[in-house]
Coordinates of C-alpha atoms and ligand atoms in Angstrom, one line a residue:
L1 CA -6.6 42.3 0.1
V2 CA -4.5 41.9 2.8
K3 CA -6.4 38.9 4.4
D4 CA -5.4 36.8 1.3
R5 CA -1.5 37.0 1.7
F6 CA 0.0 34.0 2.8
D7 CA 3.4 33.0 3.8
Y8 CA 2.4 29.3 2.8
L9 CA -0.4 28.1 0.7
V10 CA -1.1 24.5 0.6
L11 CA -3.1 22.7 -2.1
G12 CA -4.5 19.6 -0.5
G13 CA -5.6 18.7 2.8
G14 CA -4.3 15.2 2.9
S15 CA -1.7 13.3 4.7
G16 CA 1.0 15.5 3.3
G17 CA -0.7 18.9 3.0
V18 CA -1.8 19.0 6.4
A19 CA 1.6 17.8 8.0
S20 CA 3.2 20.4 6.0
A21 CA 1.1 23.4 7.1
R22 CA 1.0 22.3 10.9
R23 CA 4.7 22.5 10.6
A24 CA 4.9 25.7 8.7
A25 CA 2.4 27.5 11.4
S26 CA 3.9 26.0 14.2
H27 CA 7.4 27.6 12.9
G28 CA 5.2 31.1 13.0
A29 CA 4.3 31.1 9.0
R30 CA 1.1 32.6 8.2
V31 CA -0.6 29.5 6.5
G32 CA -3.4 28.6 4.4
I33 CA -4.8 24.9 3.3
I34 CA -7.3 24.7 0.4
E35 CA -9.4 21.2 0.6
G36 CA -11.8 20.5 -1.6
D37 CA -13.3 17.3 0.1
R38 CA -12.9 16.1 3.4
F39 CA -9.7 17.3 5.6
G40 CA -7.7 14.2 5.8
G41 CA -7.6 12.8 2.1
T42 CA -7.1 9.7 1.0
C43 CA -5.6 8.1 3.9
V44 CA -7.9 8.8 6.4
N45 CA -11.2 8.9 3.9
V46 CA -10.5 5.9 1.5
G47 CA -7.5 4.8 1.9
C48 CA -5.5 3.2 5.0
V49 CA -7.9 4.1 7.8
P50 CA -10.9 2.8 6.3
K51 CA -8.9 0.0 5.0
K52 CA -7.5 -1.2 8.1
I53 CA -10.8 -1.4 9.4
M54 CA -12.1 -3.7 7.1
W55 CA -8.8 -5.7 7.4
N56 CA -9.8 -5.9 11.0
A57 CA -13.3 -7.0 10.4
A58 CA -11.8 -10.0 8.3
T59 CA -9.4 -10.7 10.8
I60 CA -12.1 -11.2 13.1
A61 CA -14.1 -13.2 10.7
E62 CA -11.0 -15.5 10.4
A63 CA -10.4 -15.8 13.9
L64 CA -14.2 -16.9 14.0
E65 CA -13.5 -19.8 11.6
D66 CA -10.5 -20.6 13.8
A67 CA -12.5 -20.8 17.2
E68 CA -13.9 -24.1 16.6
G69 CA -10.5 -25.6 16.6
Y70 CA -9.6 -24.1 20.1
G71 CA -12.6 -26.0 21.8
F72 CA -15.2 -23.1 21.0
D73 CA -18.7 -23.6 20.2
I74 CA -20.1 -20.4 18.4
G75 CA -22.3 -21.7 16.2
A76 CA -23.2 -19.9 12.9
F77 CA -22.3 -16.0 12.7
K78 CA -23.4 -13.7 10.3
L79 CA -22.1 -10.1 9.4
D80 CA -24.3 -7.0 9.6
F81 CA -22.4 -5.0 6.7
G82 CA -24.3 -2.1 7.3
K83 CA -23.5 -1.5 10.6
L84 CA -19.6 -2.0 10.1
K85 CA -19.6 0.7 7.4
Q86 CA -21.5 2.8 9.7
G87 CA -19.3 2.6 12.3
R88 CA -16.4 2.8 9.8
D89 CA -18.1 6.1 8.5
N90 CA -18.6 7.4 11.7
Y91 CA -15.0 6.9 12.9
V92 CA -13.8 8.4 9.7
R93 CA -15.8 11.4 10.0
Y94 CA -14.4 12.0 13.8
L95 CA -10.9 12.0 12.3
N96 CA -12.1 14.6 9.8
R97 CA -13.0 16.6 13.1
I98 CA -9.4 16.1 14.4
Y99 CA -7.8 17.3 11.6
E100 CA -9.9 20.2 11.5
K101 CA -9.3 20.9 14.9
H102 CA -5.4 20.5 14.8
L103 CA -5.3 22.7 12.0
D104 CA -7.5 25.4 13.6
A105 CA -5.2 24.9 17.0
E106 CA -2.4 25.9 14.9
G107 CA -3.6 28.9 13.4
V108 CA -3.7 27.7 9.7
E109 CA -6.3 28.9 8.1
R110 CA -9.0 26.5 6.1
I111 CA -10.4 27.6 2.9
V112 CA -12.8 25.0 1.8
G113 CA -13.6 24.8 -1.9
W114 CA -11.6 23.7 -4.9
G115 CA -8.1 25.6 -5.6
R116 CA -6.7 26.4 -9.1
F117 CA -3.4 28.2 -10.1
V118 CA -3.5 31.6 -11.8
D119 CA 0.5 31.7 -11.7
A120 CA 2.8 30.1 -9.7
H121 CA 2.1 32.4 -6.4
T122 CA -1.4 33.1 -6.6
I123 CA -4.4 30.4 -6.4
D124 CA -7.8 30.9 -7.3
V125 CA -10.8 29.4 -4.9
A126 CA -14.3 30.3 -6.2
G127 CA -13.1 34.0 -7.4
R128 CA -11.2 34.4 -4.2
R129 CA -7.4 35.0 -4.8
L130 CA -4.7 33.8 -2.7
V131 CA -1.2 34.9 -2.7
A132 CA 2.0 33.4 -1.3
E133 CA 5.7 33.4 -1.4
H134 CA 5.8 29.7 -1.2
V135 CA 2.9 26.8 -2.4
L136 CA 2.7 23.4 -1.9
V137 CA 1.1 20.7 -4.6
A138 CA -0.2 18.4 -2.1
T139 CA -3.3 17.1 -4.5
G140 CA -2.4 13.3 -4.4
G141 CA -3.9 11.2 -6.6
T142 CA -7.1 9.2 -7.6
P143 CA -7.8 5.5 -8.7
R144 CA -7.2 5.0 -12.5
V145 CA -10.3 3.1 -14.6
P146 CA -9.3 1.5 -17.6
D147 CA -10.1 2.8 -21.3
V148 CA -12.5 -0.3 -22.1
P149 CA -15.7 -0.4 -23.1
G150 CA -18.1 -1.0 -20.3
A151 CA -15.5 0.1 -17.7
E152 CA -18.0 2.3 -15.8
L153 CA -19.9 -0.6 -14.7
G154 CA -17.2 -1.2 -12.2
I155 CA -15.7 0.7 -9.4
T156 CA -12.3 1.5 -7.7
S157 CA -11.1 1.4 -4.3
D158 CA -13.4 5.0 -3.8
G159 CA -16.3 3.1 -4.5
F160 CA -15.3 0.0 -2.4
F161 CA -15.9 2.4 0.7
D162 CA -19.6 3.5 -0.7
L163 CA -20.3 -0.3 -0.5
E164 CA -23.6 -0.6 1.3
V165 CA -24.0 -4.6 1.1
L166 CA -21.4 -7.1 0.5
P167 CA -21.1 -8.2 -3.4
K168 CA -21.4 -11.6 -3.6
Q169 CA -19.2 -12.4 -6.4
V170 CA -16.4 -9.8 -7.3
A171 CA -14.0 -9.4 -9.6
L172 CA -10.7 -7.7 -8.7
V173 CA -8.7 -6.2 -11.8
G174 CA -5.0 -5.4 -11.1
G175 CA -2.1 -6.9 -9.3
G176 CA -0.9 -4.2 -7.0
Y177 CA -1.2 -3.9 -3.2
I178 CA -4.8 -2.8 -3.2
T179 CA -6.0 -5.7 -5.0
A180 CA -3.6 -7.9 -2.3
E181 CA -5.5 -6.1 0.6
L182 CA -9.5 -5.6 -0.9
S183 CA -9.2 -9.4 -2.4
G184 CA -8.6 -10.3 1.1
V185 CA -11.0 -8.4 2.9
L186 CA -13.6 -9.2 0.6
H187 CA -13.1 -12.9 0.6
H188 CA -12.9 -13.5 4.6
L189 CA -16.0 -11.0 4.8
G190 CA -17.8 -13.8 2.6
A191 CA -17.7 -12.7 -1.0
R192 CA -16.5 -15.1 -4.0
V193 CA -13.2 -13.3 -5.1
T194 CA -11.7 -13.7 -8.3
V195 CA -8.8 -11.6 -9.0
L196 CA -7.7 -11.1 -12.7
L197 CA -3.6 -10.1 -13.5
H198 CA -2.5 -8.6 -16.4
H199 CA 1.1 -10.0 -15.7
G200 CA 2.1 -13.2 -14.0
E201 CA 2.6 -12.2 -10.7
P202 CA 1.3 -9.8 -8.3
I203 CA 3.1 -6.5 -6.2
R204 CA 5.6 -6.0 -8.9
G205 CA 9.2 -4.7 -7.2
F206 CA 8.4 -6.6 -4.2
D207 CA 10.6 -10.0 -3.3
G208 CA 10.0 -12.9 -5.6
M209 CA 9.3 -14.8 -2.5
L210 CA 6.5 -12.2 -1.4
R211 CA 5.1 -12.4 -4.4
A212 CA 4.9 -16.1 -5.2
E213 CA 3.6 -16.8 -1.3
L214 CA 0.7 -14.1 -1.8
V215 CA -0.6 -16.1 -4.9
Q216 CA 0.1 -19.5 -2.9
H217 CA -2.4 -18.1 0.2
M218 CA -4.5 -16.4 -1.9
R219 CA -5.3 -19.6 -3.8
D220 CA -5.3 -21.8 -0.5
A221 CA -7.7 -19.6 1.3
G222 CA -10.1 -20.3 -2.1
M223 CA -9.8 -17.1 -3.9
E224 CA -9.5 -17.5 -7.7
V225 CA -6.2 -16.0 -9.1
M226 CA -6.3 -15.7 -12.7
L227 CA -2.7 -14.9 -14.4
W228 CA -2.1 -13.0 -17.9
R229 CA -5.8 -12.0 -18.1
E230 CA -6.1 -8.5 -19.8
A231 CA -9.6 -7.3 -19.6
I232 CA -10.9 -5.4 -22.7
R233 CA -14.2 -5.4 -22.2
V234 CA -17.2 -5.6 -19.7
D235 CA -20.2 -7.0 -20.7
G236 CA -24.1 -7.5 -19.4
T237 CA -25.5 -5.5 -16.3
T238 CA -25.1 -5.6 -12.3
P239 CA -25.6 -8.0 -10.9
A240 CA -24.6 -10.0 -14.1
L241 CA -21.4 -8.3 -15.4
V242 CA -18.9 -10.5 -17.6
I243 CA -15.0 -9.4 -18.2
V244 CA -13.8 -10.2 -21.6
T245 CA -10.2 -10.8 -21.5
R246 CA -8.0 -10.2 -24.8
N247 CA -7.4 -13.9 -25.0
G248 CA -11.0 -14.7 -25.6
D249 CA -12.3 -15.7 -21.8
R250 CA -15.4 -14.6 -20.8
I251 CA -15.3 -14.6 -16.8
G252 CA -17.9 -14.1 -14.8
P253 CA -20.8 -13.3 -13.8
F254 CA -19.9 -11.0 -11.2
D255 CA -22.3 -8.1 -9.2
C256 CA -19.1 -6.4 -8.5
I257 CA -16.2 -5.5 -10.3
L258 CA -13.5 -3.3 -8.6
W259 CA -10.7 -1.7 -11.0
A260 CA -7.4 -1.6 -9.4
I261 CA -4.8 -0.8 -11.9
G262 CA -3.1 2.0 -10.2
R263 CA -3.7 5.6 -9.3
S264 CA -2.7 8.7 -11.2
P265 CA -1.5 12.1 -9.8
R266 CA -4.7 15.2 -9.9
T267 CA -2.4 17.6 -11.7
S268 CA -4.8 18.0 -14.9
G269 CA -7.7 20.8 -14.2
I270 CA -5.6 22.6 -11.2
G271 CA -4.2 25.1 -13.7
L272 CA -0.4 24.1 -13.3
E273 CA 0.4 24.9 -16.7
S274 CA 0.4 28.4 -15.6
T275 CA 3.4 27.9 -13.1
G276 CA 5.4 26.3 -15.5
V277 CA 6.1 23.3 -13.5
A278 CA 7.1 20.3 -15.2
L279 CA 5.2 17.2 -15.1
D280 CA 6.9 13.6 -15.8
A281 CA 5.3 11.2 -18.3
D282 CA 2.7 10.0 -16.1
G283 CA 1.9 13.5 -15.0
H284 CA 3.6 13.7 -11.6
V285 CA 5.2 16.8 -10.2
V286 CA 8.7 16.9 -10.6
V287 CA 10.7 17.7 -7.5
D288 CA 14.6 17.4 -6.4
D289 CA 15.5 15.9 -3.3
L290 CA 14.0 18.8 -1.4
Q291 CA 10.7 18.8 -2.6
S292 CA 10.9 21.5 -4.6
T293 CA 10.0 22.3 -8.4
A294 CA 12.2 24.2 -10.7
V295 CA 10.0 27.1 -10.2
P296 CA 11.1 28.9 -7.3
G297 CA 8.9 29.2 -4.2
V298 CA 6.5 26.3 -5.9
H299 CA 6.8 22.9 -3.9
A300 CA 5.4 19.4 -3.9
V301 CA 5.1 16.4 -1.5
G302 CA 3.0 13.1 -1.6
D303 CA 1.6 11.0 -4.0
V304 CA 1.2 14.0 -6.7
T305 CA 4.9 13.6 -6.9
G306 CA 5.0 10.2 -7.7
Q307 CA 7.5 9.0 -5.1
L308 CA 6.8 6.1 -2.6
Q309 CA 2.9 6.6 -2.2
L310 CA 2.5 6.4 1.5
T311 CA 1.3 8.3 4.4
P312 CA 4.1 8.4 6.8
V313 CA 6.5 9.4 3.7
A314 CA 4.0 12.2 2.8
I315 CA 4.0 13.5 6.2
A316 CA 7.6 13.5 6.7
A317 CA 8.1 15.1 3.5
G318 CA 5.8 18.0 4.2
R319 CA 7.2 18.4 7.6
K320 CA 10.7 18.3 6.5
L321 CA 9.9 21.0 3.6
A322 CA 8.5 23.3 6.2
D323 CA 11.1 23.1 8.4
R324 CA 13.4 24.1 5.7
L325 CA 11.4 26.6 4.6
F326 CA 10.1 28.3 7.9
G327 CA 12.2 26.6 10.7
G328 CA 15.8 27.5 9.4
E329 CA 17.3 24.0 8.6
P330 CA 18.3 24.8 5.1
E331 CA 19.3 21.2 4.3
A332 CA 15.8 19.4 5.7
R333 CA 14.7 16.6 3.9
I334 CA 13.8 12.7 3.6
D335 CA 15.5 9.6 2.8
Y336 CA 13.4 7.6 0.6
D337 CA 15.6 4.2 1.0
D338 CA 15.0 1.4 2.9
V339 CA 11.2 2.8 3.7
P340 CA 9.3 -0.2 5.9
T341 CA 6.1 -1.1 4.0
V342 CA 3.3 -3.6 5.0
I343 CA 0.5 -4.7 3.0
F344 CA -2.7 -5.9 5.1
S345 CA -3.4 -9.2 2.8
H346 CA -4.4 -11.8 4.7
P347 CA -1.9 -13.1 6.0
P348 CA -0.1 -9.7 6.1
I349 CA 3.1 -8.5 4.4
G350 CA 6.1 -6.8 6.4
T351 CA 9.1 -5.5 4.1
V352 CA 12.0 -3.4 4.5
G353 CA 15.0 -2.6 2.2
L354 CA 16.2 -4.4 -1.1
S355 CA 14.3 -7.4 -2.6
E356 CA 16.5 -10.6 -3.5
E357 CA 16.6 -9.3 -7.3
A358 CA 17.5 -5.7 -6.5
A359 CA 20.1 -7.0 -3.9
R360 CA 21.7 -9.1 -7.0
A361 CA 21.4 -6.2 -9.7
R362 CA 23.2 -3.9 -7.3
Y363 CA 25.8 -6.0 -5.5
G364 CA 26.4 -8.9 -7.7
D365 CA 25.3 -12.6 -6.9
A366 CA 28.3 -13.5 -5.3
A367 CA 28.0 -10.5 -2.5
V368 CA 24.3 -11.5 -1.7
K369 CA 23.4 -14.7 0.7
I370 CA 20.1 -15.6 1.2
Y371 CA 18.7 -17.0 4.7
E372 CA 14.8 -18.0 4.6
R373 CA 12.5 -20.4 6.6
R374 CA 8.7 -21.4 6.1
F375 CA 7.2 -22.4 8.8
T376 CA 3.6 -23.1 10.6
N377 CA 2.9 -20.2 13.2
L378 CA 1.9 -22.1 16.6
Y379 CA -1.7 -20.2 16.1
H380 CA -2.3 -22.6 13.8
A381 CA -1.6 -25.4 15.9
L382 CA -5.2 -26.0 16.5
T383 CA -6.9 -24.9 13.3
P384 CA -7.7 -26.6 10.3
K385 CA -6.2 -24.5 7.8
K386 CA -2.4 -24.3 8.4
P387 CA -0.9 -21.1 6.3
K388 CA 2.8 -20.8 6.2
T389 CA 4.8 -17.9 7.5
T390 CA 7.9 -17.1 5.6
V391 CA 10.8 -15.0 6.5
K392 CA 13.6 -14.3 4.5
L393 CA 16.8 -12.0 5.3
V394 CA 19.0 -10.9 2.2
V395 CA 23.1 -10.0 3.4
T396 CA 25.5 -8.8 1.4
G397 CA 29.2 -8.9 1.7
T398 CA 31.3 -11.1 4.3
E399 CA 30.3 -9.0 7.1
E400 CA 26.5 -10.2 6.1
R401 CA 24.9 -6.7 6.0
I402 CA 21.2 -6.9 6.0
V403 CA 20.0 -5.7 3.1
G404 CA 16.4 -6.6 2.9
I405 CA 13.9 -8.3 5.3
H406 CA 10.7 -9.7 4.1
V407 CA 8.0 -11.6 5.8
I408 CA 4.6 -13.1 4.7
G409 CA 2.2 -14.5 7.5
L410 CA 0.7 -13.8 10.9
A411 CA 2.1 -10.5 12.7
A412 CA 4.5 -9.7 9.8
D413 CA 2.5 -6.2 10.0
E414 CA 3.7 -5.7 13.7
L415 CA 7.3 -7.1 13.5
I416 CA 8.6 -5.2 10.7
Q417 CA 8.7 -1.8 12.2
G418 CA 11.4 -3.0 14.7
F419 CA 13.5 -5.0 12.3
A420 CA 13.6 -2.1 10.3
V421 CA 15.2 0.2 12.7
A422 CA 18.1 -2.7 12.8
L423 CA 18.6 -2.6 9.2
R424 CA 18.7 1.2 8.9
M425 CA 21.3 1.2 11.5
G426 CA 23.2 -1.5 9.5
A427 CA 22.6 -4.6 11.2
K428 CA 24.6 -7.6 10.3
K429 CA 23.3 -10.9 10.6
S430 CA 25.6 -11.6 13.4
D431 CA 23.4 -9.0 15.3
L432 CA 20.5 -10.7 15.2
D433 CA 22.2 -14.2 16.1
R434 CA 23.2 -12.2 19.2
T435 CA 20.0 -11.3 20.2
M436 CA 17.9 -13.7 22.6
A437 CA 14.9 -15.1 20.8
I438 CA 11.3 -14.4 22.1
H439 CA 9.6 -17.7 22.4
P440 CA 7.1 -18.5 21.0
T441 CA 6.5 -15.9 18.5
A442 CA 6.9 -15.3 14.8
A443 CA 9.5 -12.8 15.0
E444 CA 12.1 -15.1 17.0
E445 CA 12.4 -16.9 13.6
L446 CA 14.0 -13.9 12.1
V447 CA 16.9 -14.1 14.7
T448 CA 17.5 -17.7 14.6
L449 CA 18.0 -18.2 11.0
R450 CA 20.7 -20.7 9.9
Ligands
FAD501 C1 -7.2 1.9 -0.7 C2 -6.0 2.7 0.0 C3 -5.5 2.3 0.9 C4 -4.1 2.8 1.4 N1 -3.7 2.3 2.6 C5 -2.5 2.7 3.0 C6 -1.7 2.4 4.4 O1 -2.0 1.4 4.7 N2 -0.5 2.5 4.5 C7 -0.4 4.4 4.1 O2 1.0 4.2 4.5 N3 -0.7 4.4 2.7 C8 -1.8 3.9 2.4 N4 -2.2 4.4 1.3 C9 -1.7 5.5 0.3 C10 -2.1 6.8 1.2 O3 -3.7 6.8 1.4 C11 -1.4 8.1 0.1 O4 0.0 7.9 0.3 C12 -1.3 9.7 1.3 O5 -3.0 9.7 1.5 C13 -1.1 10.4 0.0 O6 -1.1 11.8 0.9 P1 -1.0 12.8 -0.1 O7 -1.3 14.3 1.0 O8 -0.1 12.9 -0.9 O9 -2.5 13.1 -0.8 P2 -4.2 12.6 -0.6 O10 -4.0 12.4 1.2 O11 -4.7 12.1 -1.6 O12 -4.7 14.1 -0.1 C14 -4.9 15.0 -1.2 C15 -6.0 15.9 -0.9 O13 -5.9 17.3 -2.2 C16 -7.4 17.3 -2.1 N5 -7.4 18.2 -3.4 C17 -7.0 17.5 -4.7 N6 -7.0 18.7 -5.6 C18 -7.1 19.7 -4.8 C19 -8.0 21.1 -5.6 N7 -7.5 21.5 -6.8 N8 -8.3 22.0 -4.7 C20 -8.4 21.7 -3.2 N9 -8.2 20.5 -2.8 C21 -7.9 19.4 -3.7 C22 -8.1 16.3 -2.2 O14 -9.2 16.2 -2.0 C23 -7.5 15.3 -1.3 O15 -8.0 15.5 0.0 C24 -3.6 4.0 0.9 C25 -4.1 4.0 -0.1 C26 -5.2 3.7 -0.8 C27 -6.1 4.3 -1.9

């Protein structure tokens, strides 16, 4: 069948797959994209977008609490959670349609269904055989659930977006960025939140200042953060679930338990074994710095590769790959260093470059210098709560080149992007010093550090 022959077949219509498919089509390739669920993938449907909408809602709730200090008499306010969910779902559906429209406009054939590799160049979708010289695995990942009795009584971040009512007492298990984000959302929308960490600090790999400050902020806001607690069982029934931990504690009752213990790549059950593609110990597709596997013509981008699990990274990797395969740019690839990130906690975290710990390991203690300041944002001059903002620069050598910038506090989410440009351009501490401050802002603290 001539129709089922493509130059490029993309398995997975999420951030990476859609971006790569569209870019390849813009170079004139005949492209098919296979998606079993809704176009847009994790980010649009159960990730960045609905998460940020919930974060916005929580930020509004926080502002309403702060309003009194500024002289507003707004009385009691109440959240219509159903209305919030409906508005969010509508917006996500609108984005699904936009994704489809963009693919159509670019001439990419949308193939709806679950794809399975037959061999390295053939994918079966409900009996239809699709063949291409180049295929892209962009199947993303799914939230993990622990292998403990009663685990099925809990939900994951996917289930969080299905909640029709706000739970009253929630336990979040796990210490990654999803816990940092969803705990703040649930707390500020009115739930009683308990966080259980397997380890002593959350968000492993981030700068120590951010990890410690985050716990402090969560506790000061009124969340219960329990460290060194490994859940080994869930007892009871909803709404009175109890988490039993390895050290014998029975923690609860909860009407909602949210597992946030990490994500697994979607590499099983899709016939990858028939392609000869290698997987790492965690099941990620092994790729080189050009996003290619050792099997000619088979490539992978995004969460399925286990590289930085962020939407802009998946998009950029997908586009570069298409430029390389179809756009006459044989060396096109992305740079995985110094990728800025935000954690939408309350308050948010913005970070780019090396943590202090990583900088010391790479450059040695003698070469690393830290500039840090902890202050109260002027916004809190009139609010009863006075959460601190902390900014930190990690610099190296006598020229004091900036290798890490870490901020936790109001506006950290928006200010880090511009500072990331400076860091990537090789900015030194003196470059920040020479930049006039913008007053009164939180960002100015980064150019006035002493
Ligand atoms: C709660 C949460 C919040 C997040 N927040 C952010 C954020 O604020 N900023 C950020 O940058 N990143 C965020 N992320 C991460 C981001 O969503 C991912 O990094 C990104 O979506 C990865 O894109 P991808 O293309 O690799 O995979 P995905 O977006 O997961 O897309 C994979 C697609 O493949 C489809 N698929 C899988 N197998 C098959 C098959 N066999 N046949 C057909 N289709 C298949 C799936 O249905 C899915 O649509 C968040 C993630 C989560 C879970």
